[in-house]
Coordinates of C-alpha atoms in Angstrom, one line a residue:
X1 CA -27.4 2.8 -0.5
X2 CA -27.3 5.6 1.9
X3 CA -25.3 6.2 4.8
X4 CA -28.2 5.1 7.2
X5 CA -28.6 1.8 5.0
X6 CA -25.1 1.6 5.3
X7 CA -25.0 1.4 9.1
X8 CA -27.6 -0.5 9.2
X9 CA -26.2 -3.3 7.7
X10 CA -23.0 -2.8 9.1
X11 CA -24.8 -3.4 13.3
X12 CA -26.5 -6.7 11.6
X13 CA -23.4 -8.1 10.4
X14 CA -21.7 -7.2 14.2
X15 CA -24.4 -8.5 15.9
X16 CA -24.2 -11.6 13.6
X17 CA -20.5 -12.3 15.3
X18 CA -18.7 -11.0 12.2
X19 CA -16.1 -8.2 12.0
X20 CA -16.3 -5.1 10.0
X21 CA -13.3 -5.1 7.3
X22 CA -12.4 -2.2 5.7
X23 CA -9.5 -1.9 3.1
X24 CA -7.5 0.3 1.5
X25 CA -6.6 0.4 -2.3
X26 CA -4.4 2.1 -4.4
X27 CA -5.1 0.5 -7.5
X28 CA -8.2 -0.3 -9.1
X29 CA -7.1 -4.0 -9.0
X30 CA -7.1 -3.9 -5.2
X31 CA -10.5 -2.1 -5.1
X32 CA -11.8 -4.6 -7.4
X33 CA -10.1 -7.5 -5.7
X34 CA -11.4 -6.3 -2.4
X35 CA -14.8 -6.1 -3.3
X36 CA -14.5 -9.5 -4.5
X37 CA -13.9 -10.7 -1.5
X38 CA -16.9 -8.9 0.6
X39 CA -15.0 -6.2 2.3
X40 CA -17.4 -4.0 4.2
X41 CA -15.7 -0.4 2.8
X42 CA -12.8 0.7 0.5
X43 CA -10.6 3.5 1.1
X44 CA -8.5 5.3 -0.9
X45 CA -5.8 7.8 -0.2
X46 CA -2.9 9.5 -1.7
X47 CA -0.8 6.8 0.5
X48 CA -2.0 4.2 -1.4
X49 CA -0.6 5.4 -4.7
X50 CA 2.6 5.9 -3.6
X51 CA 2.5 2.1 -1.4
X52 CA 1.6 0.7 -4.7
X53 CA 4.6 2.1 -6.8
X54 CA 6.7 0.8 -4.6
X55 CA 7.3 3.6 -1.7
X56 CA 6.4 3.3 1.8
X57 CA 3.1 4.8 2.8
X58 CA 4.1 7.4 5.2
X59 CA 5.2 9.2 1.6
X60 CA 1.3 10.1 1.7
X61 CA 2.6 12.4 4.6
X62 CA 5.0 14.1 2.7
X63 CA 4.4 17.3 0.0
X64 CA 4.8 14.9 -3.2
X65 CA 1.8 16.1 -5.0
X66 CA -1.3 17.8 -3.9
X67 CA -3.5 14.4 -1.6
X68 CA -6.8 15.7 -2.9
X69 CA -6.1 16.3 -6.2
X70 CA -4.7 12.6 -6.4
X71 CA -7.8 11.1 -4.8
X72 CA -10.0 12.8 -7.0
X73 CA -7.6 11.5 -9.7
X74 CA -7.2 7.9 -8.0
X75 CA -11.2 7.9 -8.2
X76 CA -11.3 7.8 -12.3
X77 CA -9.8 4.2 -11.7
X78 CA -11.1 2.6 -8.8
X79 CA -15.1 3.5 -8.2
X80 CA -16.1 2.3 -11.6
X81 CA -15.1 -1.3 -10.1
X82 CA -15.7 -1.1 -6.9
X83 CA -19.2 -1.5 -7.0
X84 CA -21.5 -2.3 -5.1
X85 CA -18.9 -1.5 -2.5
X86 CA -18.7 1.7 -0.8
X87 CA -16.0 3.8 -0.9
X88 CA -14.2 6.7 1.2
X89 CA -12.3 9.5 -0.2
X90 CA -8.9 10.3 2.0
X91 CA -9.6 13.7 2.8
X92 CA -6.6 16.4 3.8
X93 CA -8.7 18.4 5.8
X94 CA -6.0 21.3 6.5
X95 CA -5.5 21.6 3.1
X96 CA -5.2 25.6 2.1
X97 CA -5.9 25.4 -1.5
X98 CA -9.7 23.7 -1.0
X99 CA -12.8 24.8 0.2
X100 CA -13.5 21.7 1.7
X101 CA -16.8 22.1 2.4
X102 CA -17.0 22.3 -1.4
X103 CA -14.5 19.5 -1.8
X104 CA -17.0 16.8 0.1
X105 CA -19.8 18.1 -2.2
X106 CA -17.8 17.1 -5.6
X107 CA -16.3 13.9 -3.5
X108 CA -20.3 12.9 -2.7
X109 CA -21.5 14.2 -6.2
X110 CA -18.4 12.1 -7.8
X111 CA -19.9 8.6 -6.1
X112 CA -18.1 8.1 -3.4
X113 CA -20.0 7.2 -0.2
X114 CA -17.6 9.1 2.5
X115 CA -15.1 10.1 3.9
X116 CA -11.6 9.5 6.5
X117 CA -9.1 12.0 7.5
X118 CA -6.0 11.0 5.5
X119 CA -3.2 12.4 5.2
X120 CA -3.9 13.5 9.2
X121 CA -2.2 15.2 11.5
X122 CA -2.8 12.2 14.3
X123 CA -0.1 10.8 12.8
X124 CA 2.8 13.2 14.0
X125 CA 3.9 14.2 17.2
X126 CA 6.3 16.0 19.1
X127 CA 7.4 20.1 17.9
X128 CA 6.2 19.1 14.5
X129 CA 2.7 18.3 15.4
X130 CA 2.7 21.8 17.9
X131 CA 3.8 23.8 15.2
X132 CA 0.8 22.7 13.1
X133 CA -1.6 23.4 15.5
X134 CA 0.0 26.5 16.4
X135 CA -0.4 27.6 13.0
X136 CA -3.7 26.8 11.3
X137 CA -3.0 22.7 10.2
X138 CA -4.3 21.0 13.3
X139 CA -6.6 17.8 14.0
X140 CA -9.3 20.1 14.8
X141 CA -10.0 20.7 11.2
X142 CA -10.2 17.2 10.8
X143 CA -13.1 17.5 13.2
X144 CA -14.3 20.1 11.6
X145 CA -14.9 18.1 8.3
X146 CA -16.3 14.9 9.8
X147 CA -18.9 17.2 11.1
X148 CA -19.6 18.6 7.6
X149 CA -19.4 15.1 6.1
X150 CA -22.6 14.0 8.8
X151 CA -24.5 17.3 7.0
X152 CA -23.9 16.0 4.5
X153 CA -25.1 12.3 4.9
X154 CA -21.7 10.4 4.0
X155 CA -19.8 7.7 6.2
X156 CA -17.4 8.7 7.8
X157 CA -14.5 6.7 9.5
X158 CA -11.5 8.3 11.1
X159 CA -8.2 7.9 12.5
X160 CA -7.1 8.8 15.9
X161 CA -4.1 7.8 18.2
X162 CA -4.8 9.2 21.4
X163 CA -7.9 10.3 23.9
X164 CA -8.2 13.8 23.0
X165 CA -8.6 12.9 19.7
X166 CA -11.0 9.8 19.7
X167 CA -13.1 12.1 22.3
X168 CA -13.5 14.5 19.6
X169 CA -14.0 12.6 16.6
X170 CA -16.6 10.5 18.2
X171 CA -18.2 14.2 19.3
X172 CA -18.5 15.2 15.7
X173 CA -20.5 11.7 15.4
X174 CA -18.2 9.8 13.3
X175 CA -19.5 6.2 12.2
X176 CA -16.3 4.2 12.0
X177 CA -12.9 5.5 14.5
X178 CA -9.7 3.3 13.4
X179 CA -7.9 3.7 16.4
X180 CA -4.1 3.8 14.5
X181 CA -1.0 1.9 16.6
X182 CA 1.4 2.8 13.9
X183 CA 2.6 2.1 10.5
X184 CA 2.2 -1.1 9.5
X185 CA 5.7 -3.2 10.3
X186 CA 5.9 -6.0 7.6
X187 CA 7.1 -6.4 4.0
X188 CA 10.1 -5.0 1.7
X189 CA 9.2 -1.0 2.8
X190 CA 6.8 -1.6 6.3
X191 CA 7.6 0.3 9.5
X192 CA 10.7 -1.1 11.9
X193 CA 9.1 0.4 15.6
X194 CA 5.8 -1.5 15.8
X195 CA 4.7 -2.2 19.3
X196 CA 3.6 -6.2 20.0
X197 CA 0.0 -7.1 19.4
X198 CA -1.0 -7.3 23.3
X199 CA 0.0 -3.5 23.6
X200 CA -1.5 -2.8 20.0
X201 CA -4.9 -5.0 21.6
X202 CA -4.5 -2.2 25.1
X203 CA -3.9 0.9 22.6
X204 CA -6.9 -0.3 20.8
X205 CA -9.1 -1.0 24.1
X206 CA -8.7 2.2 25.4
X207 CA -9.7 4.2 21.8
X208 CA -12.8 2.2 22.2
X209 CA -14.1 2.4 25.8
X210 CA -13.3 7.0 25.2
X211 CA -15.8 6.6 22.2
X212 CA -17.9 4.8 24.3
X213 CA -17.8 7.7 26.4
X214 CA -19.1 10.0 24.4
X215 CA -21.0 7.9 21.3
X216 CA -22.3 4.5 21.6
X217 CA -23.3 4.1 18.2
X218 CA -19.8 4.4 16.3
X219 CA -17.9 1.4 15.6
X220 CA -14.7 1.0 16.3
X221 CA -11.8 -0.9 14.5
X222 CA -7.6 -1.7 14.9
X223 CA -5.5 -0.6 12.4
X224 CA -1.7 -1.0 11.7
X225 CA 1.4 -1.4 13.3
X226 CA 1.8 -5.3 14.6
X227 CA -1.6 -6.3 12.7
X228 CA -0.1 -7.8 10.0
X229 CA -2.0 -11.0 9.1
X230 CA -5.8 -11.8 9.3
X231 CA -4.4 -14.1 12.5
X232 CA -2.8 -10.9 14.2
X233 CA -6.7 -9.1 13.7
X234 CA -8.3 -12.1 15.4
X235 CA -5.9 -11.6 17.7
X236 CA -6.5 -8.0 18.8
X237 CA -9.9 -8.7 18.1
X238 CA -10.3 -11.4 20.8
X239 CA -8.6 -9.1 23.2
X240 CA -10.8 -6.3 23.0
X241 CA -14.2 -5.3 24.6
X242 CA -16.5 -4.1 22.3
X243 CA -14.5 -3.2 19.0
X244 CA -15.7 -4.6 16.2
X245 CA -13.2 -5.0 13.3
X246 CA -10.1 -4.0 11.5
X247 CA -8.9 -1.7 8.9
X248 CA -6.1 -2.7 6.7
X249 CA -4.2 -0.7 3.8
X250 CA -0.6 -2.3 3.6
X251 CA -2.2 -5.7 4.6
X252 CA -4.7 -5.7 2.4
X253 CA -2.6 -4.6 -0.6
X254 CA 0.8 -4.1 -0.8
X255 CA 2.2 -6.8 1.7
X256 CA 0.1 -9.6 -0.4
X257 CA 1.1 -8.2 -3.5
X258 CA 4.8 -8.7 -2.8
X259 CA 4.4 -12.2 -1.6
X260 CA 2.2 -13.1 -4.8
X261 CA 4.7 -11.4 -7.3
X262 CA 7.8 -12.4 -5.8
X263 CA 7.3 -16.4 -5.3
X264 CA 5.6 -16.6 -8.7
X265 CA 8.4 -14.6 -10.5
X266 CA 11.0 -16.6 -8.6
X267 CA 8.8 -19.4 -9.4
X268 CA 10.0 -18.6 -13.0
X269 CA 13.4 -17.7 -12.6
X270 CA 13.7 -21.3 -10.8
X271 CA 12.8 -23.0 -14.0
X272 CA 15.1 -26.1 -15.4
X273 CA 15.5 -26.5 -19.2
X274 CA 15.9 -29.7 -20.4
X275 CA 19.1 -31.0 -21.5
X276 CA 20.4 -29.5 -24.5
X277 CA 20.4 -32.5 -27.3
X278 CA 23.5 -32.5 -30.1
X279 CA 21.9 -34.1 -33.5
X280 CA 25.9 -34.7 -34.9
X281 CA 27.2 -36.0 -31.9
X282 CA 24.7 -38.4 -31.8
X283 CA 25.5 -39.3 -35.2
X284 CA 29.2 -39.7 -34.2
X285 CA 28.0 -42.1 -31.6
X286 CA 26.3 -44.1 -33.9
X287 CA 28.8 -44.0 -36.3
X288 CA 31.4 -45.5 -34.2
X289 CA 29.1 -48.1 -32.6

């Protein structure tokens, strides 16, 4: 399908009264599992590789390996059982080693149907976040390649936090802005600082009605923090104006996959053996008898 086919079917299901669900995979299990189940899109990003072995996804952040090279390397396993789902490559856009232009080209050529801005400056604030900018590695080469992706006909769907950066990002015409309100808080290795779901509904509100500002035809969905549970998206969802759906990585993935594993293993361990019989004694006892 192409991107326009794509959208298409993604404003009949809205207008139908059903959400937009994206997920993110680190596995090819969870891709295939996902697709299963009918999700709209699949991403997959460096962070899910490390969430599924165990370490929190803001590792995806950190320099532990090149995040291109390991989507690109994450793709061998998940697209061939994806399908017919789409899926979106993470993208580092400030990467210095890749010509990214020529990076979307071998991402599109590879199979996948688009693209999101992961790992992504958005993400980090304060003197860490102005040094970036300052020095080459800011959001606006995120932009930049959103723009490149529309050239180049694949979806696109992109994080932002604040109104600066949804402004822009619905500029550059992305389809799908994930307005972010933090790292998902749940599980053995979630984040401990989410903000409650009325303020992650407000957050996610306000993401929408600045796209509407500038782009009425992109959709916008919640993501992270509080929205933990498919009750916590209703949730959000039910509070907002106009947004239409909700991105999930650790709640799609990891959170389940520690609840599954751990009650079935413990499920296991929880086992009673019956009682041990003694073929002599019971001889003995007959014996005496």
């Amino acid at each position: 399908m192409t991107r326009q086919e794509h959208l298409s079917r993604y404003r009949g299901k809205v207008e139908e009264g059903r959400p937009l669900i994206g997920a993110g995979a680190g596995t090819g299990i969870s891709a295939k599992c996902a697709a299963a189940a009918g999700v709209d899109f699949i991403v997959i990003y460096n962070a899910g590789r490390f969430r599924m072995a165990g370490r929190g996804s803001m590792a995806g952040m950190m320099p532990f390996g090149n995040a291109n090279d390991i989507v690109v390397e994450m793709a061998m396993e998940v697209l061939p059982v994806a399908t017919p789902t789409p899926v979106l490559a993470g993208v580092c856009a400030t990467d210095p080693t890749k010509n990214i232009s020529m990076l979307l080209e071998t991402l599109k050529s590879m199979g996948f149907a688009g693209v999101q801005n992961f790992p992504s400056v958005c993400l980090l604030d304060g003197s860490v976040r102005e040094d970036l900018e300052a020095t080459g590695y800011g959001f606006d080469k995120e932009v930049a390649m959103v723009a490149r992706a529309r050239e180049l006909d694949l979806l696109t769907a992109t994080y932002v936090r604040t109104d600066d950066e949804a402004r822009a990002m619905a500029g550059a015409g992305a389809d799908v802005i994930v307005a972010h309100v933090g790292l998902t808080a749940a599980g053995m290795i979630g984040g401990r600082n989410a903000v409650g779901l009325d303020e992650a509904a407000e957050k996610t509100q306000r993401v929408h009605d600045v796209v509407r500002s500038v782009n009425d035809e992109a959709f916008v969905v919640c993501h992270g923090g509080p929205i933990v549970s498919p009750g916590d998206a209703e949730y959000v969802l039910k509070r907002c104006d106009g947004v239409t759906g909700f991105l999930g990585a650790s709640s799609m993935e990891r959170i389940p996959v520690e609840i599954a594993i751990t009650e079935t293993i413990r499920a296991f361990t929880e086992i009673k053996l019956a009682p041990v019989i003694d073929p002599l004694n019971e001889t003995r006892q007959e014996a005496t008898l």
